[in-house]
mmCIF file of C-alpha atoms in Angstrom:
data_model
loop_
_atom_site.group_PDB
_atom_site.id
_atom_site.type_symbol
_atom_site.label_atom_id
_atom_site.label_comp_id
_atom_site.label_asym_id
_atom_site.label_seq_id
_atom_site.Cartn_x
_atom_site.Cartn_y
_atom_site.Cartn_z
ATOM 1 C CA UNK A 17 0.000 0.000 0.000
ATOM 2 C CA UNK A 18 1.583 3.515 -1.209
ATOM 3 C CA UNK A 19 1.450 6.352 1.729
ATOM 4 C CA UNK A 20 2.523 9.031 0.472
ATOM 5 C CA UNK A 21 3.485 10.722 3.724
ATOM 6 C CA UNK A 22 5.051 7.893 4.774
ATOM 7 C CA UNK A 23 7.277 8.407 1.333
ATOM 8 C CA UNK A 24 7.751 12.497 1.716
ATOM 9 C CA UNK A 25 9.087 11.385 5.233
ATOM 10 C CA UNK A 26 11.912 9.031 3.264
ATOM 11 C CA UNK A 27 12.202 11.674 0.843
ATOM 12 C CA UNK A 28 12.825 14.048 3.863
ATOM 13 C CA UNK A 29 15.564 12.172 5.313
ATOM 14 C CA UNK A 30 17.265 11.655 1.878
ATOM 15 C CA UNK A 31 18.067 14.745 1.083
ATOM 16 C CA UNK A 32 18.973 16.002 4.982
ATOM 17 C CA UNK A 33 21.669 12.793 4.991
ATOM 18 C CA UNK A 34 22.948 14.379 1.741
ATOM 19 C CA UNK A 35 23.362 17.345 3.056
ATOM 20 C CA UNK A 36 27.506 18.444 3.620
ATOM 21 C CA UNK A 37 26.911 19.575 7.706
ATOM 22 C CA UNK A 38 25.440 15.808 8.256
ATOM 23 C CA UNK A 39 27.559 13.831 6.016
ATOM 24 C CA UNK A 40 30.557 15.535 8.056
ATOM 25 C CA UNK A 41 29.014 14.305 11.505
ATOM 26 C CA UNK A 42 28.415 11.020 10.205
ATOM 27 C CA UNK A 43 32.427 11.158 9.643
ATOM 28 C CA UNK A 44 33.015 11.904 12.650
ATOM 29 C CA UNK A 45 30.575 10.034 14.394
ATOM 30 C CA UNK A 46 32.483 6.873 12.575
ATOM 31 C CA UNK A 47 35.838 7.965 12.965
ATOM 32 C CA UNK A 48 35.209 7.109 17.071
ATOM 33 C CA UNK A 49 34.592 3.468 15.788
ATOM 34 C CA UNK A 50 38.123 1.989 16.614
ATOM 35 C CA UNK A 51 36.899 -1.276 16.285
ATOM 36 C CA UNK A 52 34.636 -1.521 13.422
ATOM 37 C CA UNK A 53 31.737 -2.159 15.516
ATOM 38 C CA UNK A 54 29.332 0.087 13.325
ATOM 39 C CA UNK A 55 30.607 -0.693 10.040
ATOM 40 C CA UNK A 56 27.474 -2.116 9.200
ATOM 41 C CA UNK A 57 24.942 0.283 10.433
ATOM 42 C CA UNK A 58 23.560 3.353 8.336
ATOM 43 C CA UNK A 59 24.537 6.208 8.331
ATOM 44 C CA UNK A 60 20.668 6.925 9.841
ATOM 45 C CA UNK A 61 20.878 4.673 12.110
ATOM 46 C CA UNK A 62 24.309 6.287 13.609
ATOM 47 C CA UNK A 63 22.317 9.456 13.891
ATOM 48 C CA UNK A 64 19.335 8.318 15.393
ATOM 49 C CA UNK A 65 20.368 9.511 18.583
ATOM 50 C CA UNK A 66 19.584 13.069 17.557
ATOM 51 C CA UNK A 67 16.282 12.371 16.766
ATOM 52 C CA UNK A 68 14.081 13.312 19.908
ATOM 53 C CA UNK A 69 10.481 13.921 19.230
ATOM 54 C CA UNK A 70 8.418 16.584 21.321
ATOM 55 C CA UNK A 71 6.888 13.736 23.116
ATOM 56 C CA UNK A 72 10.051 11.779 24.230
ATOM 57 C CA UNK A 73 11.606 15.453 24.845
ATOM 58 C CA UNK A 74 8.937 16.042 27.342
ATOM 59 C CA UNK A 75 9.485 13.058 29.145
ATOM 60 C CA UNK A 76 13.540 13.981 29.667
ATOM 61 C CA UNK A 77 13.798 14.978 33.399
ATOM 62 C CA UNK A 78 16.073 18.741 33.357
ATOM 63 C CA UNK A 79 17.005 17.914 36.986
ATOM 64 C CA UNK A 80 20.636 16.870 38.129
ATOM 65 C CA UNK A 81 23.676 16.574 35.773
ATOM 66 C CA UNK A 82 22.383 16.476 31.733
ATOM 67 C CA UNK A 83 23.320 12.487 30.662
ATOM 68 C CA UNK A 84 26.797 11.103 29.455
ATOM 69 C CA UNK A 85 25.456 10.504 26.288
ATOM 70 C CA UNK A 86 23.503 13.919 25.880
ATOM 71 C CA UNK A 87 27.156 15.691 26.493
ATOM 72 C CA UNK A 88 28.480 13.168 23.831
ATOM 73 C CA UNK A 89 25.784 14.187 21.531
ATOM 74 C CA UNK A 90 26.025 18.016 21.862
ATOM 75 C CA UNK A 91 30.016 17.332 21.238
ATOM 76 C CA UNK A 92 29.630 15.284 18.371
ATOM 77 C CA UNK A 93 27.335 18.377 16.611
ATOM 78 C CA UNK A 94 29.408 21.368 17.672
ATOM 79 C CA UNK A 95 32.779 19.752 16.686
ATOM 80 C CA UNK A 96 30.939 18.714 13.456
ATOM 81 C CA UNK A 97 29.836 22.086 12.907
ATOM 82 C CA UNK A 98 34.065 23.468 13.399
ATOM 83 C CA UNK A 99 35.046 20.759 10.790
ATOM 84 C CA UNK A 100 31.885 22.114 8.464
ATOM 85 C CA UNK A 101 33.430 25.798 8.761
ATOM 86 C CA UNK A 102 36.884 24.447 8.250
ATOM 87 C CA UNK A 103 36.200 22.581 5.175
ATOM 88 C CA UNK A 104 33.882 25.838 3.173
ATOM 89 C CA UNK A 105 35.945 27.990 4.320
ATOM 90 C CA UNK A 106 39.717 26.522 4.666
ATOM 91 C CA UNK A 107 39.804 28.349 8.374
ATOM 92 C CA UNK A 108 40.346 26.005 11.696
ATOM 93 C CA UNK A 109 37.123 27.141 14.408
ATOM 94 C CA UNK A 110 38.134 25.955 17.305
ATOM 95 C CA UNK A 111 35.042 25.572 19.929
ATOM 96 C CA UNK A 112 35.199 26.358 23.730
ATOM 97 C CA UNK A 113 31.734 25.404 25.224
ATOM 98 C CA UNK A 114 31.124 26.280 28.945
ATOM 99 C CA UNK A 115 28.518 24.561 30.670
ATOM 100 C CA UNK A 116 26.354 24.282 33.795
ATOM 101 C CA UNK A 117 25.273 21.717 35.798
ATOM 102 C CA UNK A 118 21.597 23.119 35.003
ATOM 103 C CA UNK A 119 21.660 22.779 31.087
ATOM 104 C CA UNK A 120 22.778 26.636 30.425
ATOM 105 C CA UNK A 121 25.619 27.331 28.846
ATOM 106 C CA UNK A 122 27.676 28.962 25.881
ATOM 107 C CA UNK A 123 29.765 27.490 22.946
ATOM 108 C CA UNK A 124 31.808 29.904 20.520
ATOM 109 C CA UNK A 125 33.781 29.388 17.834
ATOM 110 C CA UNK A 126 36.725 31.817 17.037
ATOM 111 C CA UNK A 127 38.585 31.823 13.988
ATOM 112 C CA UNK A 128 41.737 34.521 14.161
ATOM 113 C CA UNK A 129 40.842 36.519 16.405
ATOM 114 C CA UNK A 130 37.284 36.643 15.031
ATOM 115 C CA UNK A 131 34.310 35.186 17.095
ATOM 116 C CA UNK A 132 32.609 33.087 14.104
ATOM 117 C CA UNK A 133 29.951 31.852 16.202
ATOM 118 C CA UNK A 134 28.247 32.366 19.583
ATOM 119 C CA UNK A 135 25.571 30.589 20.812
ATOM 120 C CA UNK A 136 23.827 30.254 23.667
ATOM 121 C CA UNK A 137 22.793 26.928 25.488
ATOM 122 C CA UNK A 138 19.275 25.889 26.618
ATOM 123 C CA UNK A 139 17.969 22.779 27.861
ATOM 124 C CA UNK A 140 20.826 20.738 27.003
ATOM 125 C CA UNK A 141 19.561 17.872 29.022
ATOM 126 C CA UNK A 142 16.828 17.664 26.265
ATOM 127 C CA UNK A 143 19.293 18.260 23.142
ATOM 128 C CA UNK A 144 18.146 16.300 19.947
ATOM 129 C CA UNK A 145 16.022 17.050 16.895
ATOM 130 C CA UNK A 146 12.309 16.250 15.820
ATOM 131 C CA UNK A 147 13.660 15.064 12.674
ATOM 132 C CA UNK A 148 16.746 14.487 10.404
ATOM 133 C CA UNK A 149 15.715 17.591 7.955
ATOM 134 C CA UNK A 150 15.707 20.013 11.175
ATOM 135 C CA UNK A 151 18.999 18.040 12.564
ATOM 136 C CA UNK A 152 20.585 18.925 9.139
ATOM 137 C CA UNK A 153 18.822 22.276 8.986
ATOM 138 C CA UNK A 154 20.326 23.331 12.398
ATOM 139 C CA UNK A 155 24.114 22.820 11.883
ATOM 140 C CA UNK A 156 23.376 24.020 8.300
ATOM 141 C CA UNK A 157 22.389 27.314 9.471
ATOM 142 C CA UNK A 158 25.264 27.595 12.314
ATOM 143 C CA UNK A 159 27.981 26.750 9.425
ATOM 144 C CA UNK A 160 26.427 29.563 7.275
ATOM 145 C CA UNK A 161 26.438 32.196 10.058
ATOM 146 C CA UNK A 162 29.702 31.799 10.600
ATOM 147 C CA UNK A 163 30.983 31.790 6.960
ATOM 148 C CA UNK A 164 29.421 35.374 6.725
ATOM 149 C CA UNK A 165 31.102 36.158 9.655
ATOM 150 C CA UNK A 166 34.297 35.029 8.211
ATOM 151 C CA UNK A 167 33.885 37.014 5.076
ATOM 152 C CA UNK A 168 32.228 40.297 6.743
ATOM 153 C CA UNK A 169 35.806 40.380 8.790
ATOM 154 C CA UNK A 170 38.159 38.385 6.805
ATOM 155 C CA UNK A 171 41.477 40.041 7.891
ATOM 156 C CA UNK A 172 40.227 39.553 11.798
ATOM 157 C CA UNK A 173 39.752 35.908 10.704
ATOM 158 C CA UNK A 174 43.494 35.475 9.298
ATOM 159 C CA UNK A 175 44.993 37.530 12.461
ATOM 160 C CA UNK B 18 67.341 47.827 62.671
ATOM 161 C CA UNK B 19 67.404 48.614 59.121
ATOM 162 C CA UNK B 20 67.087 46.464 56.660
ATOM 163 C CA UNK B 21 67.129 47.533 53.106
ATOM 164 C CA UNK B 22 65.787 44.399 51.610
ATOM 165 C CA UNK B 23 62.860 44.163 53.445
ATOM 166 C CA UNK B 24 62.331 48.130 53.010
ATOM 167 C CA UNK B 25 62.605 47.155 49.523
ATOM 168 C CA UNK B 26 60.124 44.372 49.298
ATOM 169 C CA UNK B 27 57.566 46.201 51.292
ATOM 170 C CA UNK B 28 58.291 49.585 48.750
ATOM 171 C CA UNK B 29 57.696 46.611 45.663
ATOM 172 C CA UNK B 30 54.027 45.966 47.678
ATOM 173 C CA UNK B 31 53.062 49.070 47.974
ATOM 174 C CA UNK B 32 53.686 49.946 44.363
ATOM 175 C CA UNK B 33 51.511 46.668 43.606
ATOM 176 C CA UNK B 34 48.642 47.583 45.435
ATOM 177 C CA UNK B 35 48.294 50.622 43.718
ATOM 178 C CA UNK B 36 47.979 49.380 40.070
ATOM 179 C CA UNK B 37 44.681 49.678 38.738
ATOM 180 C CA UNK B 38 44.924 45.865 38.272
ATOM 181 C CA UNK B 39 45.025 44.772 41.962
ATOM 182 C CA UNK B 40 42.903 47.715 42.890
ATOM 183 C CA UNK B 41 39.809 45.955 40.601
ATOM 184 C CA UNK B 42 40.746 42.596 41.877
ATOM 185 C CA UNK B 43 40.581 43.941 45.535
ATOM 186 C CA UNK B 44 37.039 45.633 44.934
ATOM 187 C CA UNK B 45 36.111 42.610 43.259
ATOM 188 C CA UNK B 46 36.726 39.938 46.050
ATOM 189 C CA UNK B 47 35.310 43.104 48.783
ATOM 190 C CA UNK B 48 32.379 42.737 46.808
ATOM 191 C CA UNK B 49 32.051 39.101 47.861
ATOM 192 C CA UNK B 50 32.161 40.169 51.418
ATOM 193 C CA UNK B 51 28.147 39.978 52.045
ATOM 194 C CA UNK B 52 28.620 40.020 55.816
ATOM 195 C CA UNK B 53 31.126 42.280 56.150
ATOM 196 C CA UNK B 54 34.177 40.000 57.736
ATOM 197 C CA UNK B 55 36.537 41.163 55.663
ATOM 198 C CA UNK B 56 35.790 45.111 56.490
ATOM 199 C CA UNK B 57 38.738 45.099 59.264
ATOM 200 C CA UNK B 58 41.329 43.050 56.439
ATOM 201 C CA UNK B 59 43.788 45.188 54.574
ATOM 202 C CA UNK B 60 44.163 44.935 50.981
ATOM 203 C CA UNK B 61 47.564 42.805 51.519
ATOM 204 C CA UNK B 62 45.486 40.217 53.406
ATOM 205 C CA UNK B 63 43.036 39.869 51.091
ATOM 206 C CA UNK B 64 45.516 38.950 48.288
ATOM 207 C CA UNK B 65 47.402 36.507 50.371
ATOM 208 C CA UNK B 66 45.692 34.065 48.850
ATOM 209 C CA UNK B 67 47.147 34.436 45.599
ATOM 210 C CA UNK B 68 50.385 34.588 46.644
ATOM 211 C CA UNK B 69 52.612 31.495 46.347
ATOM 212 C CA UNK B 70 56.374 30.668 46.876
ATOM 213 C CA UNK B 71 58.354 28.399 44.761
ATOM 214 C CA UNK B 72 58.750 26.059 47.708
ATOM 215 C CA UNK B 73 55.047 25.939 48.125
ATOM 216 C CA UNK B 74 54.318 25.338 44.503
ATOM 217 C CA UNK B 75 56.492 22.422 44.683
ATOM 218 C CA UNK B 76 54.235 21.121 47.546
ATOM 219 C CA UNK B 77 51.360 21.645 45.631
ATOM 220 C CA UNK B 78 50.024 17.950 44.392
ATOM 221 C CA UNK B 79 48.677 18.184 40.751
ATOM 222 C CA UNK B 80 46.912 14.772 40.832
ATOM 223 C CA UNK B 81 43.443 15.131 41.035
ATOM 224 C CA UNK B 82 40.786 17.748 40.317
ATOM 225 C CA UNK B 83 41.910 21.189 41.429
ATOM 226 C CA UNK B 84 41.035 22.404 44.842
ATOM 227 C CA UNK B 85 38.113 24.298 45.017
ATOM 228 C CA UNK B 86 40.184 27.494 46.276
ATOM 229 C CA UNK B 87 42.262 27.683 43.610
ATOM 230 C CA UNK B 88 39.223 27.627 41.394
ATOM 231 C CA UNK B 89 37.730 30.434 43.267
ATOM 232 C CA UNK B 90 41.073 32.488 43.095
ATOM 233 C CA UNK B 91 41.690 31.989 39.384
ATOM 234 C CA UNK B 92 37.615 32.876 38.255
ATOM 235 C CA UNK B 93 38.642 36.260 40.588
ATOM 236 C CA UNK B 94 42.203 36.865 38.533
ATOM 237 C CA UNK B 95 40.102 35.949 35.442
ATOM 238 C CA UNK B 96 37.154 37.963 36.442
ATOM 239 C CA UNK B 97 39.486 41.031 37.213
ATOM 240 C CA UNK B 98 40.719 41.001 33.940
ATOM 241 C CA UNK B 99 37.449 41.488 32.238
ATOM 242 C CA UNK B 100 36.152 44.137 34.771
ATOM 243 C CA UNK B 101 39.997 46.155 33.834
ATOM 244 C CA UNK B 102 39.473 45.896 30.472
ATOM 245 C CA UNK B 103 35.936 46.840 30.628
ATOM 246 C CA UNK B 104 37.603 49.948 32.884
ATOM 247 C CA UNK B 105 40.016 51.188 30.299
ATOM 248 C CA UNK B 106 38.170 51.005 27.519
ATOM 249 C CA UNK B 107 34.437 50.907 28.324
ATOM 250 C CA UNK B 108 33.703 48.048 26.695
ATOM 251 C CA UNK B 109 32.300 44.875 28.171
ATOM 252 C CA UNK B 110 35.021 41.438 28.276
ATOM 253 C CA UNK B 111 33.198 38.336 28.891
ATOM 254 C CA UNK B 112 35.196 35.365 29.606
ATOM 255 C CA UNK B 113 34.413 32.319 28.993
ATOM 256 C CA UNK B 114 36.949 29.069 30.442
ATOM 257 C CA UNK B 115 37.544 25.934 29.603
ATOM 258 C CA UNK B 116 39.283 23.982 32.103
ATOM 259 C CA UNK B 117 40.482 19.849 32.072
ATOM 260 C CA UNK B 118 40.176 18.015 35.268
ATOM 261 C CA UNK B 119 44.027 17.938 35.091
ATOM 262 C CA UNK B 120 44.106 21.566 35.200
ATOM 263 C CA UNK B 121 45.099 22.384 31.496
ATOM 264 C CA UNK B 122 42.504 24.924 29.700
ATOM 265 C CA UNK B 123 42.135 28.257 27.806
ATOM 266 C CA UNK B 124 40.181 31.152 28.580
ATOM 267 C CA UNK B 125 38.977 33.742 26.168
ATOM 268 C CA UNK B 126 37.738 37.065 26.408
ATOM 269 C CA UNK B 127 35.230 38.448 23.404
ATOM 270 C CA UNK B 128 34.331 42.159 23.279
ATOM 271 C CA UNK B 129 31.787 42.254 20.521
ATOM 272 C CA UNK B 130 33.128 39.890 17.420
ATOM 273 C CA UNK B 131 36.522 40.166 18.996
ATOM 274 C CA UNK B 132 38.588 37.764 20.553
ATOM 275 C CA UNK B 133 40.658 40.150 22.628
ATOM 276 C CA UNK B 134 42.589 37.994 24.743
ATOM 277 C CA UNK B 135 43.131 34.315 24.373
ATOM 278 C CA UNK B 136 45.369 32.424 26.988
ATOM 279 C CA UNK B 137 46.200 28.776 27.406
ATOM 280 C CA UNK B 138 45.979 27.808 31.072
ATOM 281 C CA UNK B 139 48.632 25.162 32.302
ATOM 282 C CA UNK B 140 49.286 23.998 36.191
ATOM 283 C CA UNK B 141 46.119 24.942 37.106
ATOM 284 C CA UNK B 142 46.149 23.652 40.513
ATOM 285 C CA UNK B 143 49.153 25.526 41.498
ATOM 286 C CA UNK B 144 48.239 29.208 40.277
ATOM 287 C CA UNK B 145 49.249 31.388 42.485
ATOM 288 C CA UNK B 146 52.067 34.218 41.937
ATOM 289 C CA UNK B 147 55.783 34.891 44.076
ATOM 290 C CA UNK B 148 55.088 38.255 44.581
ATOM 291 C CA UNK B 149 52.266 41.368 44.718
ATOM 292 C CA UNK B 150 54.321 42.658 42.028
ATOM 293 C CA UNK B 151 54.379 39.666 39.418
ATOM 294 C CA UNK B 152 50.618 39.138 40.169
ATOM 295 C CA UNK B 153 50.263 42.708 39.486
ATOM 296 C CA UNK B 154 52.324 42.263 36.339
ATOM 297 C CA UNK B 155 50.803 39.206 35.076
ATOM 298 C CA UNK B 156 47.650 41.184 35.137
ATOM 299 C CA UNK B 157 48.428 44.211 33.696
ATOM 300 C CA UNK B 158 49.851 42.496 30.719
ATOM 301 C CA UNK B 159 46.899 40.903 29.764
ATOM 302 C CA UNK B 160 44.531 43.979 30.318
ATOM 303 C CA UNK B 161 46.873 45.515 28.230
ATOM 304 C CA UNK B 162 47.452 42.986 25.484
ATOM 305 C CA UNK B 163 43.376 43.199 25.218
ATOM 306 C CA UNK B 164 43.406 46.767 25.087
ATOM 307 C CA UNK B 165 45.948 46.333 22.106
ATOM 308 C CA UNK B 166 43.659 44.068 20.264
ATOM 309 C CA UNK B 167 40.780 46.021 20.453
ATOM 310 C CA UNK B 168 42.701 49.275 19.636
ATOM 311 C CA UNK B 169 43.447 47.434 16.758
ATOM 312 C CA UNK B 170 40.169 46.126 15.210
ATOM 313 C CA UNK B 171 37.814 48.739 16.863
ATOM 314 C CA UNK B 172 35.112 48.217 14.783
ATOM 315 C CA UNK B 173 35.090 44.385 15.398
ATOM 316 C CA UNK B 174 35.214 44.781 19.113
ATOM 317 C CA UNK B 175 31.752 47.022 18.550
ATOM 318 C CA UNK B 176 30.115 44.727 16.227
#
C-alpha cells in the first residue's frame, strides 16, 4: 500500500543525509569506531540519537547533571559544525563550550581573532532534533552564520 | 634595625597595590564580602591568597581535580581582567573558560566579534604568583594585550 506521507518522510531524510553539515558528523561520528563495531549500520541509524520527538523530549527529566550521552551528543554536533566551517571555508574554528550543571551554557567558535559563532545553550539535558531535515537544517544554518562572519571580517579571521 | 631588603620588598608591595589591576581585583573579592568579615582586612590580606612561593608550589600535588580554592582564586584573577578591560576602555570582556580536570585549559575574552585575549591555562592547581608585584604584572599584561587588540580592530570589538 503507497502512503505518500510515509514516502515524503523518506524523501525528507534523503536529502537532509545528503546534506555536507550531516555527512561531516556522520564522519566523525564513525571515525570514534576503533573497532569496526558500526561498520554495518547506516549512516541513519548512527544518527538516530539526535532524533528526539516533542513527546520523548517532554518526558527527559532537566534535573541533576544532563546524561553522558547527551554531552556526547552536543560534542559530536558542535565539533561537526568546526570541521563544516573548516572545510567551506579553509579556516580552523576551534570551539570552547562552557557549561552548567543546570543545562545553560555557551559554545563559541573563534577563527583569528574573530568570534565566528556564539551561541547560547538551553535545555541541554533535552538536546536532539524532531527530525533528520531540522537536525541537518540546524548545523546548516550555524555553518552559514559563521561563513558570513568570516567574510564580513576576513582580515580579523586570518589575524 | 634597618634592613634595606625588606624596606625594599615592602616599597615593591606598595607599588603593587596601587595598580589599577590589583585595585579591581581587591574591589572585586570586597564585593564578595556579604557580611562584612573582611571590612577590618587590609588589601595585603586579602591577596594573600594568591600569593605562592616556589617552595610551596612544589608542595602543591597536581593529581586530582583542582582544589576548590584555587578555582575560586583563578575565576577572581580571570574575572578582574574582564572588569579592567571593561575599565580602560568601556567596553564589556566576557570570559568564557575551559578547564580539564588535570588543570590544562584556555580562557577567552570576546568584546563584541573580537577575541581580545586568548590564553592557554597550564598547572592549574598551582596558580598562584611569588610576589604582589608579578601578580600585578601578570595582570596588567593581559589587560593591556586586550586593550591592544581592540585598539586594533575597533570596529570588530563594537560589532
Amino acid at each position: 500500500m503507497f502512503d505518500p506521507a510515509l514516502s515524503l518522510a523518506v524523501d525528507e531524510d534523503e536529502v537532509a543525509l545528503a546534506s555536507p553539515f550531516l555527512k561531516c558528523l556522520v564522519r566523525l561520528i564513525r571515525a570514534q569506531d576503533s573497532y569496526g563495531a558500526w561498520e554495518g549500520k547506516a549512516d541513519r541509524e548512527l544518527l538516530a540519537a539526535f532524533i528526539i520527538t516533542k513527546e520523548q523530549r517532554r518526558g527527559i527529566p532537566i534535573i541533576g547533571d544532563p546524561d553522558p550521552d547527551v554531552l556526547w551528543r552536543l560534542d559530536m554536533f558542535y565539533t561537526a559544525i568546526g570541521l563544516a566551517i573548516e572545510e567551506r571555508c579553509g579556516l580552523m574554528a576551534s570551539p570552547i563550550m562552557e557549561l552548567s550543571r543546570e543545562g545553560f551554557g555557551r559554545v563559541l567558535f573563534t577563527t583569528g581573532r574573530l568570534v565566528a559563532l556564539s551561541k547560547t545553550l538551553r535545555d541541554v539535558h533535552r538536546f536532539g532534533f524532531e527530525t533528520l531535515r531540522k537536525l541537518a537544517g540546524a548545523g546548516t544554518k550555524l555553518v552559514s552564520d559563521a561563513i558570513a562572519a568570516i567574510e564580513t571580517y576576513p582580515e580579523v579571521a586570518r589575524a
